Amino acid sequence: MKITIRLFAQLKELIQEQELMLEAREPVSCQEAALQLGKHYPGVMPLLQRSALVRNGVFVGADTLLENGDELAFLPPVSGG
Amino acid sequence: MPVPYEIPKGEMKYLTYETIKQAEFPGQARSSQGIGASLSFFGIVRDSHKGRKVTHLVYEAYESLAETMIEELLEKTGRLWPVLEARILHRLGTVEAGQIAVAIDVSSAHRDEAYRASRFLIDEIKSKVPIWKKEYFEDGIYHWGSCDHHARLSFPSLHEIQSLSSQRGDIKIFTPEKTGFSVNIQIK
Protein backbone atom coordinates (compact mmCIF):
# COMPACT_ATOMS: atom_id res chain seq x y z
CA MET A 1 0.00 0.00 0.00
CA LYS A 2 1.04 3.55 -0.64
CA ILE A 3 -0.05 6.67 1.25
CA THR A 4 0.73 10.38 1.15
CA ILE A 5 2.06 12.11 4.25
CA ARG A 6 1.35 15.84 4.54
CA LEU A 7 3.42 18.05 6.77
CA PHE A 8 2.76 21.54 8.11
CA ALA A 9 4.47 24.35 9.98
CA GLN A 10 7.41 23.30 12.18
CA LEU A 11 7.32 19.72 10.87
CA LYS A 12 7.48 20.88 7.27
CA GLU A 13 10.37 23.13 8.20
CA LEU A 14 12.32 20.45 10.10
CA ILE A 15 11.89 17.79 7.43
CA GLN A 16 12.16 20.30 4.55
CA GLU A 17 9.30 18.67 2.68
CA GLN A 18 5.58 19.39 2.60
CA GLU A 19 4.71 15.96 1.25
CA LEU A 20 6.20 12.48 1.50
CA MET A 21 5.17 9.06 0.24
CA LEU A 22 5.06 5.96 2.42
CA GLU A 23 5.04 2.49 0.93
CA ALA A 24 4.56 -0.76 2.83
CA ARG A 25 3.84 -4.42 2.16
CA GLU A 26 1.70 -4.89 5.29
CA PRO A 27 -0.99 -2.60 6.77
CA VAL A 28 0.35 0.45 8.60
CA SER A 29 -1.13 2.29 11.57
CA CYS A 30 -0.79 6.04 12.04
CA GLN A 31 1.51 5.33 14.96
CA GLU A 32 3.73 3.17 12.76
CA ALA A 33 3.83 5.88 10.08
CA ALA A 34 4.98 8.34 12.75
CA LEU A 35 7.64 5.96 14.03
CA GLN A 36 8.97 5.55 10.49
CA LEU A 37 9.13 9.31 10.08
CA GLY A 38 11.03 9.51 13.36
CA LYS A 39 13.44 6.85 12.10
CA HIS A 40 14.01 8.71 8.81
CA TYR A 41 14.30 12.16 10.31
CA PRO A 42 16.11 12.19 13.65
CA GLY A 43 14.97 14.88 16.07
CA VAL A 44 11.42 14.99 14.74
CA MET A 45 9.86 12.58 17.22
CA PRO A 46 9.18 15.00 20.11
CA LEU A 47 7.24 17.26 17.77
CA LEU A 48 5.41 14.31 16.15
CA GLN A 49 4.33 13.17 19.61
CA ARG A 50 2.64 16.52 20.13
CA SER A 51 1.01 16.55 16.67
CA ALA A 52 -2.57 15.71 15.81
CA LEU A 53 -3.32 13.08 13.17
CA VAL A 54 -5.67 13.78 10.29
CA ARG A 55 -6.55 10.99 7.87
CA ASN A 56 -8.34 12.17 4.73
CA GLY A 57 -9.50 15.30 6.54
CA VAL A 58 -10.71 13.51 9.67
CA PHE A 59 -9.01 13.54 13.09
CA VAL A 60 -8.04 9.99 14.06
CA GLY A 61 -6.21 8.14 16.80
CA ALA A 62 -2.71 6.70 16.67
CA ASP A 63 -3.91 3.13 16.24
CA THR A 64 -6.06 3.89 13.18
CA LEU A 65 -5.07 1.68 10.26
CA LEU A 66 -4.21 3.35 6.97
CA GLU A 67 -5.45 2.15 3.59
CA ASN A 68 -3.94 2.42 0.13
CA GLY A 69 -4.35 5.94 -1.27
CA ASP A 70 -4.90 7.58 2.12
CA GLU A 71 -3.56 10.98 3.00
CA LEU A 72 -2.20 11.31 6.53
CA ALA A 73 -1.44 14.81 7.79
CA PHE A 74 0.56 15.60 10.92
CA LEU A 75 -0.55 18.84 12.56
CA PRO A 76 1.85 20.43 15.06
CA PRO A 77 0.31 22.43 17.93
CA VAL A 78 -1.71 25.18 16.27
CA SER A 79 -1.15 28.91 16.66
CA GLY A 80 -3.84 30.72 14.71
CA GLY A 81 -5.62 33.88 15.73
CA MET B 1 -13.64 3.62 4.67
CA PRO B 2 -13.76 7.26 5.76
CA VAL B 3 -15.75 9.77 3.74
CA PRO B 4 -13.22 12.00 1.95
CA TYR B 5 -13.40 15.61 3.01
CA GLU B 6 -14.73 18.05 0.44
CA ILE B 7 -12.42 20.80 -0.69
CA PRO B 8 -14.46 24.03 -0.73
CA LYS B 9 -15.29 24.91 -4.31
CA GLY B 10 -14.20 28.26 -5.62
CA GLU B 11 -12.69 30.83 -3.28
CA MET B 12 -12.07 30.26 0.39
CA LYS B 13 -14.81 31.67 2.62
CA TYR B 14 -12.96 32.20 5.88
CA LEU B 15 -9.29 32.48 4.90
CA THR B 16 -7.70 35.19 2.78
CA TYR B 17 -4.30 36.33 1.58
CA GLU B 18 -5.69 39.86 1.07
CA THR B 19 -5.40 42.69 3.60
CA ILE B 20 -8.39 42.84 5.94
CA LYS B 21 -9.64 46.42 6.15
CA GLN B 22 -11.51 47.26 9.32
CA ALA B 23 -13.89 49.65 7.57
CA GLU B 24 -14.84 46.96 5.05
CA PHE B 25 -15.53 44.11 7.47
CA PRO B 26 -17.91 42.26 7.57
CA GLY B 27 -18.67 43.70 4.18
CA GLN B 28 -22.33 42.96 3.90
CA ALA B 29 -25.11 45.03 5.42
CA ARG B 30 -26.65 43.52 8.53
CA SER B 31 -30.16 42.28 8.13
CA SER B 32 -32.39 44.38 10.37
CA GLN B 33 -34.42 41.36 11.46
CA GLY B 34 -34.37 41.26 15.26
CA ILE B 35 -30.79 42.47 15.71
CA GLY B 36 -30.21 44.49 18.87
CA ALA B 37 -26.48 43.96 19.32
CA SER B 38 -23.50 43.68 17.00
CA LEU B 39 -19.93 43.01 18.03
CA SER B 40 -16.75 43.11 15.98
CA PHE B 41 -13.48 41.62 17.18
CA PHE B 42 -10.17 42.28 15.42
CA GLY B 43 -7.06 40.30 16.30
CA ILE B 44 -4.14 42.57 15.48
CA VAL B 45 -0.47 41.73 15.07
CA ARG B 46 1.16 43.21 18.15
CA ASP B 47 4.43 45.02 17.55
CA SER B 48 6.22 43.43 20.47
CA HIS B 49 6.64 40.09 22.20
CA LYS B 50 8.30 39.91 25.63
CA GLY B 51 10.10 43.16 25.06
CA ARG B 52 11.32 42.37 21.55
CA LYS B 53 10.09 44.30 18.55
CA VAL B 54 7.95 42.25 16.17
CA THR B 55 7.95 43.26 12.51
CA HIS B 56 5.44 40.79 11.05
CA LEU B 57 3.80 37.39 11.27
CA VAL B 58 3.52 34.78 8.54
CA TYR B 59 0.46 32.54 8.70
CA GLU B 60 -0.05 29.18 7.03
CA ALA B 61 -2.94 26.75 7.23
CA TYR B 62 -4.16 23.30 6.29
CA GLU B 63 -6.57 25.29 4.21
CA SER B 64 -9.32 22.84 3.33
CA LEU B 65 -9.53 21.48 6.88
CA ALA B 66 -9.42 24.96 8.41
CA GLU B 67 -12.32 26.05 6.18
CA THR B 68 -14.35 22.98 7.15
CA MET B 69 -13.61 23.44 10.85
CA ILE B 70 -14.49 27.14 10.86
CA GLU B 71 -17.77 26.33 9.14
CA GLU B 72 -18.51 23.70 11.82
CA LEU B 73 -17.49 26.17 14.51
CA LEU B 74 -20.04 28.68 13.24
CA GLU B 75 -22.74 26.01 13.21
CA LYS B 76 -21.85 25.01 16.77
CA THR B 77 -21.95 28.64 17.88
CA GLY B 78 -25.44 28.95 16.40
CA ARG B 79 -26.54 25.91 18.41
CA LEU B 80 -25.05 27.21 21.66
CA TRP B 81 -26.43 30.75 21.48
CA PRO B 82 -29.23 32.51 19.58
CA VAL B 83 -26.79 34.27 17.25
CA LEU B 84 -28.44 35.75 14.18
CA GLU B 85 -25.39 36.47 12.02
CA ALA B 86 -21.70 35.70 12.30
CA ARG B 87 -18.73 36.28 10.00
CA ILE B 88 -15.10 35.18 10.32
CA LEU B 89 -12.10 36.12 8.22
CA HIS B 90 -8.54 34.96 9.00
CA ARG B 91 -5.40 36.11 7.22
CA LEU B 92 -2.83 33.85 5.63
CA GLY B 93 0.58 34.91 4.41
CA THR B 94 2.49 37.93 5.71
CA VAL B 95 0.71 40.27 8.12
CA GLU B 96 2.64 43.34 9.28
CA ALA B 97 2.63 44.60 12.87
CA GLY B 98 -0.48 46.70 13.39
CA GLN B 99 -2.47 44.90 10.70
CA ILE B 100 -5.54 42.73 11.25
CA ALA B 101 -4.83 38.99 11.44
CA VAL B 102 -8.35 37.81 12.22
CA ALA B 103 -11.76 39.46 12.20
CA ILE B 104 -14.96 38.16 13.83
CA ASP B 105 -18.36 39.82 13.61
CA VAL B 106 -21.40 38.62 15.58
CA SER B 107 -24.96 39.95 15.62
CA SER B 108 -27.80 38.89 17.91
CA ALA B 109 -30.93 40.15 19.60
CA HIS B 110 -29.16 40.91 22.87
CA ARG B 111 -25.58 41.70 23.86
CA ASP B 112 -25.13 38.73 26.20
CA GLU B 113 -25.02 36.12 23.47
CA ALA B 114 -22.98 38.36 21.16
CA TYR B 115 -20.21 38.72 23.77
CA ARG B 116 -20.26 35.01 24.60
CA ALA B 117 -20.28 33.87 20.98
CA SER B 118 -17.53 36.28 19.97
CA ARG B 119 -15.27 35.10 22.80
CA PHE B 120 -16.04 31.46 22.06
CA LEU B 121 -15.19 31.86 18.39
CA ILE B 122 -11.77 33.44 18.92
CA ASP B 123 -10.87 30.98 21.66
CA GLU B 124 -11.82 28.01 19.49
CA ILE B 125 -9.99 29.38 16.44
CA LYS B 126 -6.85 29.84 18.52
CA SER B 127 -6.95 26.39 20.06
CA LYS B 128 -8.39 24.06 17.42
CA VAL B 129 -8.21 25.33 13.83
CA PRO B 130 -5.15 24.19 11.81
CA ILE B 131 -3.53 27.59 11.32
CA TRP B 132 0.08 28.33 12.36
CA LYS B 133 2.07 31.54 12.69
CA LYS B 134 5.74 32.45 12.60
CA GLU B 135 6.58 35.61 14.51
CA TYR B 136 9.47 37.64 13.06
CA PHE B 137 11.57 40.00 15.14
CA GLU B 138 13.51 43.09 14.12
CA ASP B 139 16.78 41.17 13.86
CA GLY B 140 15.26 38.69 11.42
CA ILE B 141 15.01 35.88 13.96
CA TYR B 142 11.64 34.16 14.08
CA HIS B 143 9.85 31.62 16.20
CA TRP B 144 6.73 29.53 15.73
CA GLY B 145 3.74 30.65 17.75
CA SER B 146 2.39 28.49 20.53
CA CYS B 147 -1.12 28.25 21.80
CA ASP B 148 -1.64 29.13 25.44
CA HIS B 149 -4.40 26.60 25.73
CA HIS B 150 -3.67 22.93 26.02
CA ALA B 151 -6.53 22.01 23.75
CA ARG B 152 -4.13 20.07 21.56
CA LEU B 153 -4.46 17.28 24.08
CA SER B 154 -8.16 17.14 23.32
CA PHE B 155 -7.26 15.60 19.99
CA PRO B 156 -5.89 12.08 19.91
CA SER B 157 -2.19 12.26 19.28
CA LEU B 158 0.91 10.23 19.62
CA HIS B 159 1.93 11.31 23.08
CA GLU B 160 0.80 8.02 24.50
CA ILE B 161 3.32 6.04 22.44
CA GLN B 162 5.18 3.76 24.81
CA SER B 163 7.93 2.58 22.53
CA LEU B 164 9.64 4.88 20.07
CA SER B 165 11.26 2.21 17.97
CA SER B 166 9.79 0.44 14.98
CA GLN B 167 10.40 -3.21 14.18
CA ARG B 168 9.02 -2.98 10.66
CA GLY B 169 11.45 -3.48 7.83
CA ASP B 170 8.98 -3.32 4.94
CA ILE B 171 8.16 0.39 5.14
CA LYS B 172 9.78 2.95 2.85
CA ILE B 173 9.48 6.72 3.00
CA PHE B 174 10.49 8.92 0.09
CA THR B 175 9.77 12.29 -1.45
CA PRO B 176 7.32 12.26 -4.37
CA GLU B 177 9.93 13.57 -6.84
CA LYS B 178 12.32 10.74 -6.09
CA THR B 179 9.91 7.98 -7.15
CA GLY B 180 10.73 8.80 -10.74
CA PHE B 181 10.55 6.15 -13.38
CA SER B 182 13.24 4.41 -15.31
CA VAL B 183 13.40 4.71 -19.06
CA ASN B 184 15.03 1.92 -20.98
CA ILE B 185 16.42 3.14 -24.25
CA GLN B 186 17.47 0.44 -26.61
CA ILE B 187 19.61 1.55 -29.46
CA LYS B 188 19.48 -0.89 -32.29
Tab-separated table of C-alpha atoms in Angstrom:
chain	number	residue	atom	x	y	z
A	1	MET	CA	0.000	0.000	0.000
A	2	LYS	CA	1.044	3.555	-0.636
A	3	ILE	CA	-0.051	6.670	1.252
A	4	THR	CA	0.728	10.383	1.150
A	5	ILE	CA	2.056	12.110	4.249
A	6	ARG	CA	1.346	15.843	4.536
A	7	LEU	CA	3.423	18.050	6.769
A	8	PHE	CA	2.764	21.539	8.109
A	9	ALA	CA	4.469	24.350	9.978
A	10	GLN	CA	7.409	23.299	12.180
A	11	LEU	CA	7.315	19.715	10.873
A	12	LYS	CA	7.481	20.876	7.265
A	13	GLU	CA	10.373	23.130	8.200
A	14	LEU	CA	12.317	20.447	10.102
A	15	ILE	CA	11.889	17.793	7.427
A	16	GLN	CA	12.159	20.299	4.546
A	17	GLU	CA	9.300	18.673	2.683
A	18	GLN	CA	5.578	19.387	2.597
A	19	GLU	CA	4.705	15.960	1.250
A	20	LEU	CA	6.203	12.482	1.499
A	21	MET	CA	5.166	9.060	0.243
A	22	LEU	CA	5.059	5.961	2.420
A	23	GLU	CA	5.039	2.486	0.931
A	24	ALA	CA	4.556	-0.761	2.829
A	25	ARG	CA	3.840	-4.418	2.161
A	26	GLU	CA	1.695	-4.888	5.292
A	27	PRO	CA	-0.993	-2.598	6.772
A	28	VAL	CA	0.347	0.452	8.605
A	29	SER	CA	-1.133	2.286	11.570
A	30	CYS	CA	-0.793	6.042	12.036
A	31	GLN	CA	1.515	5.334	14.958
A	32	GLU	CA	3.732	3.169	12.762
A	33	ALA	CA	3.834	5.884	10.080
A	34	ALA	CA	4.980	8.345	12.750
A	35	LEU	CA	7.639	5.959	14.030
A	36	GLN	CA	8.968	5.551	10.490
A	37	LEU	CA	9.133	9.309	10.084
A	38	GLY	CA	11.028	9.507	13.360
A	39	LYS	CA	13.442	6.852	12.097
A	40	HIS	CA	14.012	8.710	8.809
A	41	TYR	CA	14.300	12.156	10.310
A	42	PRO	CA	16.106	12.192	13.654
A	43	GLY	CA	14.973	14.885	16.070
A	44	VAL	CA	11.423	14.994	14.738
A	45	MET	CA	9.861	12.578	17.222
A	46	PRO	CA	9.180	15.004	20.115
A	47	LEU	CA	7.236	17.260	17.768
A	48	LEU	CA	5.413	14.310	16.152
A	49	GLN	CA	4.328	13.167	19.606
A	50	ARG	CA	2.644	16.522	20.130
A	51	SER	CA	1.010	16.549	16.674
A	52	ALA	CA	-2.566	15.712	15.810
A	53	LEU	CA	-3.317	13.083	13.174
A	54	VAL	CA	-5.673	13.777	10.293
A	55	ARG	CA	-6.552	10.994	7.872
A	56	ASN	CA	-8.344	12.169	4.733
A	57	GLY	CA	-9.495	15.298	6.540
A	58	VAL	CA	-10.715	13.505	9.666
A	59	PHE	CA	-9.011	13.542	13.089
A	60	VAL	CA	-8.040	9.994	14.062
A	61	GLY	CA	-6.214	8.142	16.799
A	62	ALA	CA	-2.712	6.701	16.669
A	63	ASP	CA	-3.908	3.130	16.243
A	64	THR	CA	-6.061	3.889	13.183
A	65	LEU	CA	-5.069	1.680	10.264
A	66	LEU	CA	-4.213	3.347	6.969
A	67	GLU	CA	-5.453	2.151	3.593
A	68	ASN	CA	-3.937	2.420	0.134
A	69	GLY	CA	-4.348	5.936	-1.272
A	70	ASP	CA	-4.905	7.576	2.118
A	71	GLU	CA	-3.556	10.984	2.997
A	72	LEU	CA	-2.196	11.314	6.528
A	73	ALA	CA	-1.439	14.805	7.794
A	74	PHE	CA	0.562	15.598	10.918
A	75	LEU	CA	-0.551	18.836	12.557
A	76	PRO	CA	1.855	20.432	15.056
A	77	PRO	CA	0.314	22.427	17.931
A	78	VAL	CA	-1.715	25.183	16.274
A	79	SER	CA	-1.151	28.912	16.663
A	80	GLY	CA	-3.836	30.722	14.711
A	81	GLY	CA	-5.616	33.884	15.731
B	1	MET	CA	-13.641	3.616	4.670
B	2	PRO	CA	-13.761	7.258	5.760
B	3	VAL	CA	-15.747	9.769	3.738
B	4	PRO	CA	-13.223	12.002	1.954
B	5	TYR	CA	-13.395	15.612	3.015
B	6	GLU	CA	-14.726	18.049	0.439
B	7	ILE	CA	-12.424	20.803	-0.689
B	8	PRO	CA	-14.465	24.026	-0.729
B	9	LYS	CA	-15.288	24.913	-4.310
B	10	GLY	CA	-14.198	28.263	-5.619
B	11	GLU	CA	-12.692	30.830	-3.283
B	12	MET	CA	-12.069	30.258	0.394
B	13	LYS	CA	-14.809	31.667	2.623
B	14	TYR	CA	-12.964	32.198	5.883
B	15	LEU	CA	-9.295	32.482	4.895
B	16	THR	CA	-7.704	35.187	2.784
B	17	TYR	CA	-4.303	36.327	1.577
B	18	GLU	CA	-5.688	39.861	1.066
B	19	THR	CA	-5.398	42.688	3.600
B	20	ILE	CA	-8.390	42.843	5.942
B	21	LYS	CA	-9.636	46.421	6.149
B	22	GLN	CA	-11.514	47.261	9.325
B	23	ALA	CA	-13.892	49.650	7.568
B	24	GLU	CA	-14.839	46.964	5.052
B	25	PHE	CA	-15.529	44.109	7.468
B	26	PRO	CA	-17.906	42.256	7.574
B	27	GLY	CA	-18.670	43.699	4.179
B	28	GLN	CA	-22.332	42.965	3.896
B	29	ALA	CA	-25.107	45.034	5.417
B	30	ARG	CA	-26.649	43.521	8.528
B	31	SER	CA	-30.163	42.278	8.131
B	32	SER	CA	-32.387	44.382	10.367
B	33	GLN	CA	-34.416	41.365	11.462
B	34	GLY	CA	-34.374	41.257	15.263
B	35	ILE	CA	-30.795	42.471	15.707
B	36	GLY	CA	-30.211	44.494	18.872
B	37	ALA	CA	-26.482	43.956	19.325
B	38	SER	CA	-23.503	43.682	16.997
B	39	LEU	CA	-19.935	43.012	18.026
B	40	SER	CA	-16.749	43.105	15.977
B	41	PHE	CA	-13.476	41.615	17.179
B	42	PHE	CA	-10.172	42.284	15.420
B	43	GLY	CA	-7.063	40.302	16.296
B	44	ILE	CA	-4.144	42.571	15.477
B	45	VAL	CA	-0.466	41.727	15.071
B	46	ARG	CA	1.158	43.213	18.153
B	47	ASP	CA	4.427	45.019	17.546
B	48	SER	CA	6.222	43.431	20.468
B	49	HIS	CA	6.635	40.091	22.203
B	50	LYS	CA	8.297	39.914	25.630
B	51	GLY	CA	10.103	43.161	25.055
B	52	ARG	CA	11.318	42.370	21.553
B	53	LYS	CA	10.095	44.300	18.550
B	54	VAL	CA	7.945	42.254	16.171
B	55	THR	CA	7.954	43.261	12.513
B	56	HIS	CA	5.440	40.793	11.053
B	57	LEU	CA	3.803	37.390	11.273
B	58	VAL	CA	3.517	34.783	8.544
B	59	TYR	CA	0.459	32.544	8.702
B	60	GLU	CA	-0.045	29.185	7.029
B	61	ALA	CA	-2.943	26.748	7.231
B	62	TYR	CA	-4.155	23.300	6.293
B	63	GLU	CA	-6.575	25.294	4.213
B	64	SER	CA	-9.323	22.837	3.334
B	65	LEU	CA	-9.526	21.479	6.876
B	66	ALA	CA	-9.422	24.964	8.415
B	67	GLU	CA	-12.319	26.052	6.178
B	68	THR	CA	-14.347	22.983	7.155
B	69	MET	CA	-13.615	23.443	10.853
B	70	ILE	CA	-14.488	27.142	10.864
B	71	GLU	CA	-17.773	26.325	9.141
B	72	GLU	CA	-18.510	23.698	11.825
B	73	LEU	CA	-17.494	26.169	14.506
B	74	LEU	CA	-20.040	28.682	13.244
B	75	GLU	CA	-22.740	26.007	13.214
B	76	LYS	CA	-21.845	25.009	16.771
B	77	THR	CA	-21.953	28.641	17.883
B	78	GLY	CA	-25.438	28.951	16.405
B	79	ARG	CA	-26.539	25.905	18.410
B	80	LEU	CA	-25.050	27.207	21.664
B	81	TRP	CA	-26.429	30.753	21.481
B	82	PRO	CA	-29.226	32.511	19.583
B	83	VAL	CA	-26.787	34.265	17.247
B	84	LEU	CA	-28.441	35.748	14.178
B	85	GLU	CA	-25.387	36.471	12.019
B	86	ALA	CA	-21.700	35.696	12.297
B	87	ARG	CA	-18.729	36.281	10.000
B	88	ILE	CA	-15.097	35.180	10.322
B	89	LEU	CA	-12.095	36.122	8.219
B	90	HIS	CA	-8.537	34.959	9.004
B	91	ARG	CA	-5.396	36.110	7.215
B	92	LEU	CA	-2.832	33.845	5.634
B	93	GLY	CA	0.583	34.907	4.413
B	94	THR	CA	2.490	37.928	5.706
B	95	VAL	CA	0.705	40.272	8.120
B	96	GLU	CA	2.640	43.336	9.276
B	97	ALA	CA	2.635	44.600	12.870
B	98	GLY	CA	-0.485	46.696	13.392
B	99	GLN	CA	-2.473	44.898	10.698
B	100	ILE	CA	-5.541	42.726	11.254
B	101	ALA	CA	-4.826	38.994	11.440
B	102	VAL	CA	-8.346	37.807	12.224
B	103	ALA	CA	-11.763	39.464	12.201
B	104	ILE	CA	-14.955	38.161	13.825
B	105	ASP	CA	-18.364	39.815	13.608
B	106	VAL	CA	-21.397	38.616	15.578
B	107	SER	CA	-24.960	39.954	15.623
B	108	SER	CA	-27.796	38.888	17.905
B	109	ALA	CA	-30.931	40.151	19.598
B	110	HIS	CA	-29.158	40.908	22.870
B	111	ARG	CA	-25.576	41.697	23.859
B	112	ASP	CA	-25.135	38.732	26.195
B	113	GLU	CA	-25.019	36.124	23.466
B	114	ALA	CA	-22.983	38.364	21.161
B	115	TYR	CA	-20.213	38.724	23.773
B	116	ARG	CA	-20.259	35.005	24.598
B	117	ALA	CA	-20.278	33.872	20.977
B	118	SER	CA	-17.533	36.276	19.965
B	119	ARG	CA	-15.273	35.102	22.802
B	120	PHE	CA	-16.039	31.456	22.063
B	121	LEU	CA	-15.190	31.860	18.391
B	122	ILE	CA	-11.771	33.441	18.915
B	123	ASP	CA	-10.869	30.976	21.660
B	124	GLU	CA	-11.820	28.008	19.487
B	125	ILE	CA	-9.987	29.377	16.443
B	126	LYS	CA	-6.850	29.845	18.517
B	127	SER	CA	-6.948	26.394	20.065
B	128	LYS	CA	-8.387	24.063	17.420
B	129	VAL	CA	-8.212	25.328	13.826
B	130	PRO	CA	-5.150	24.195	11.805
B	131	ILE	CA	-3.529	27.594	11.324
B	132	TRP	CA	0.075	28.333	12.360
B	133	LYS	CA	2.072	31.539	12.688
B	134	LYS	CA	5.742	32.453	12.597
B	135	GLU	CA	6.575	35.611	14.507
B	136	TYR	CA	9.470	37.642	13.056
B	137	PHE	CA	11.569	40.003	15.144
B	138	GLU	CA	13.514	43.089	14.119
B	139	ASP	CA	16.779	41.175	13.862
B	140	GLY	CA	15.261	38.693	11.423
B	141	ILE	CA	15.013	35.879	13.955
B	142	TYR	CA	11.644	34.158	14.084
B	143	HIS	CA	9.851	31.616	16.200
B	144	TRP	CA	6.726	29.525	15.733
B	145	GLY	CA	3.736	30.655	17.745
B	146	SER	CA	2.394	28.486	20.533
B	147	CYS	CA	-1.123	28.253	21.799
B	148	ASP	CA	-1.640	29.132	25.436
B	149	HIS	CA	-4.401	26.601	25.733
B	150	HIS	CA	-3.666	22.929	26.024
B	151	ALA	CA	-6.531	22.012	23.751
B	152	ARG	CA	-4.128	20.068	21.564
B	153	LEU	CA	-4.460	17.279	24.076
B	154	SER	CA	-8.165	17.136	23.323
B	155	PHE	CA	-7.257	15.596	19.995
B	156	PRO	CA	-5.889	12.083	19.906
B	157	SER	CA	-2.194	12.265	19.276
B	158	LEU	CA	0.912	10.226	19.624
B	159	HIS	CA	1.931	11.313	23.083
B	160	GLU	CA	0.801	8.016	24.499
B	161	ILE	CA	3.322	6.038	22.436
B	162	GLN	CA	5.177	3.756	24.813
B	163	SER	CA	7.928	2.580	22.526
B	164	LEU	CA	9.644	4.876	20.068
B	165	SER	CA	11.264	2.206	17.970
B	166	SER	CA	9.789	0.443	14.978
B	167	GLN	CA	10.404	-3.214	14.182
B	168	ARG	CA	9.018	-2.981	10.665
B	169	GLY	CA	11.449	-3.482	7.830
B	170	ASP	CA	8.977	-3.318	4.941
B	171	ILE	CA	8.157	0.387	5.140
B	172	LYS	CA	9.781	2.947	2.846
B	173	ILE	CA	9.480	6.717	3.000
B	174	PHE	CA	10.489	8.923	0.088
B	175	THR	CA	9.766	12.287	-1.451
B	176	PRO	CA	7.320	12.260	-4.369
B	177	GLU	CA	9.932	13.574	-6.842
B	178	LYS	CA	12.316	10.740	-6.092
B	179	THR	CA	9.911	7.983	-7.146
B	180	GLY	CA	10.730	8.799	-10.745
B	181	PHE	CA	10.552	6.154	-13.378
B	182	SER	CA	13.238	4.410	-15.311
B	183	VAL	CA	13.397	4.707	-19.057
B	184	ASN	CA	15.030	1.917	-20.980
B	185	ILE	CA	16.416	3.136	-24.248
B	186	GLN	CA	17.469	0.441	-26.614
B	187	ILE	CA	19.614	1.553	-29.456
B	188	LYS	CA	19.478	-0.887	-32.291
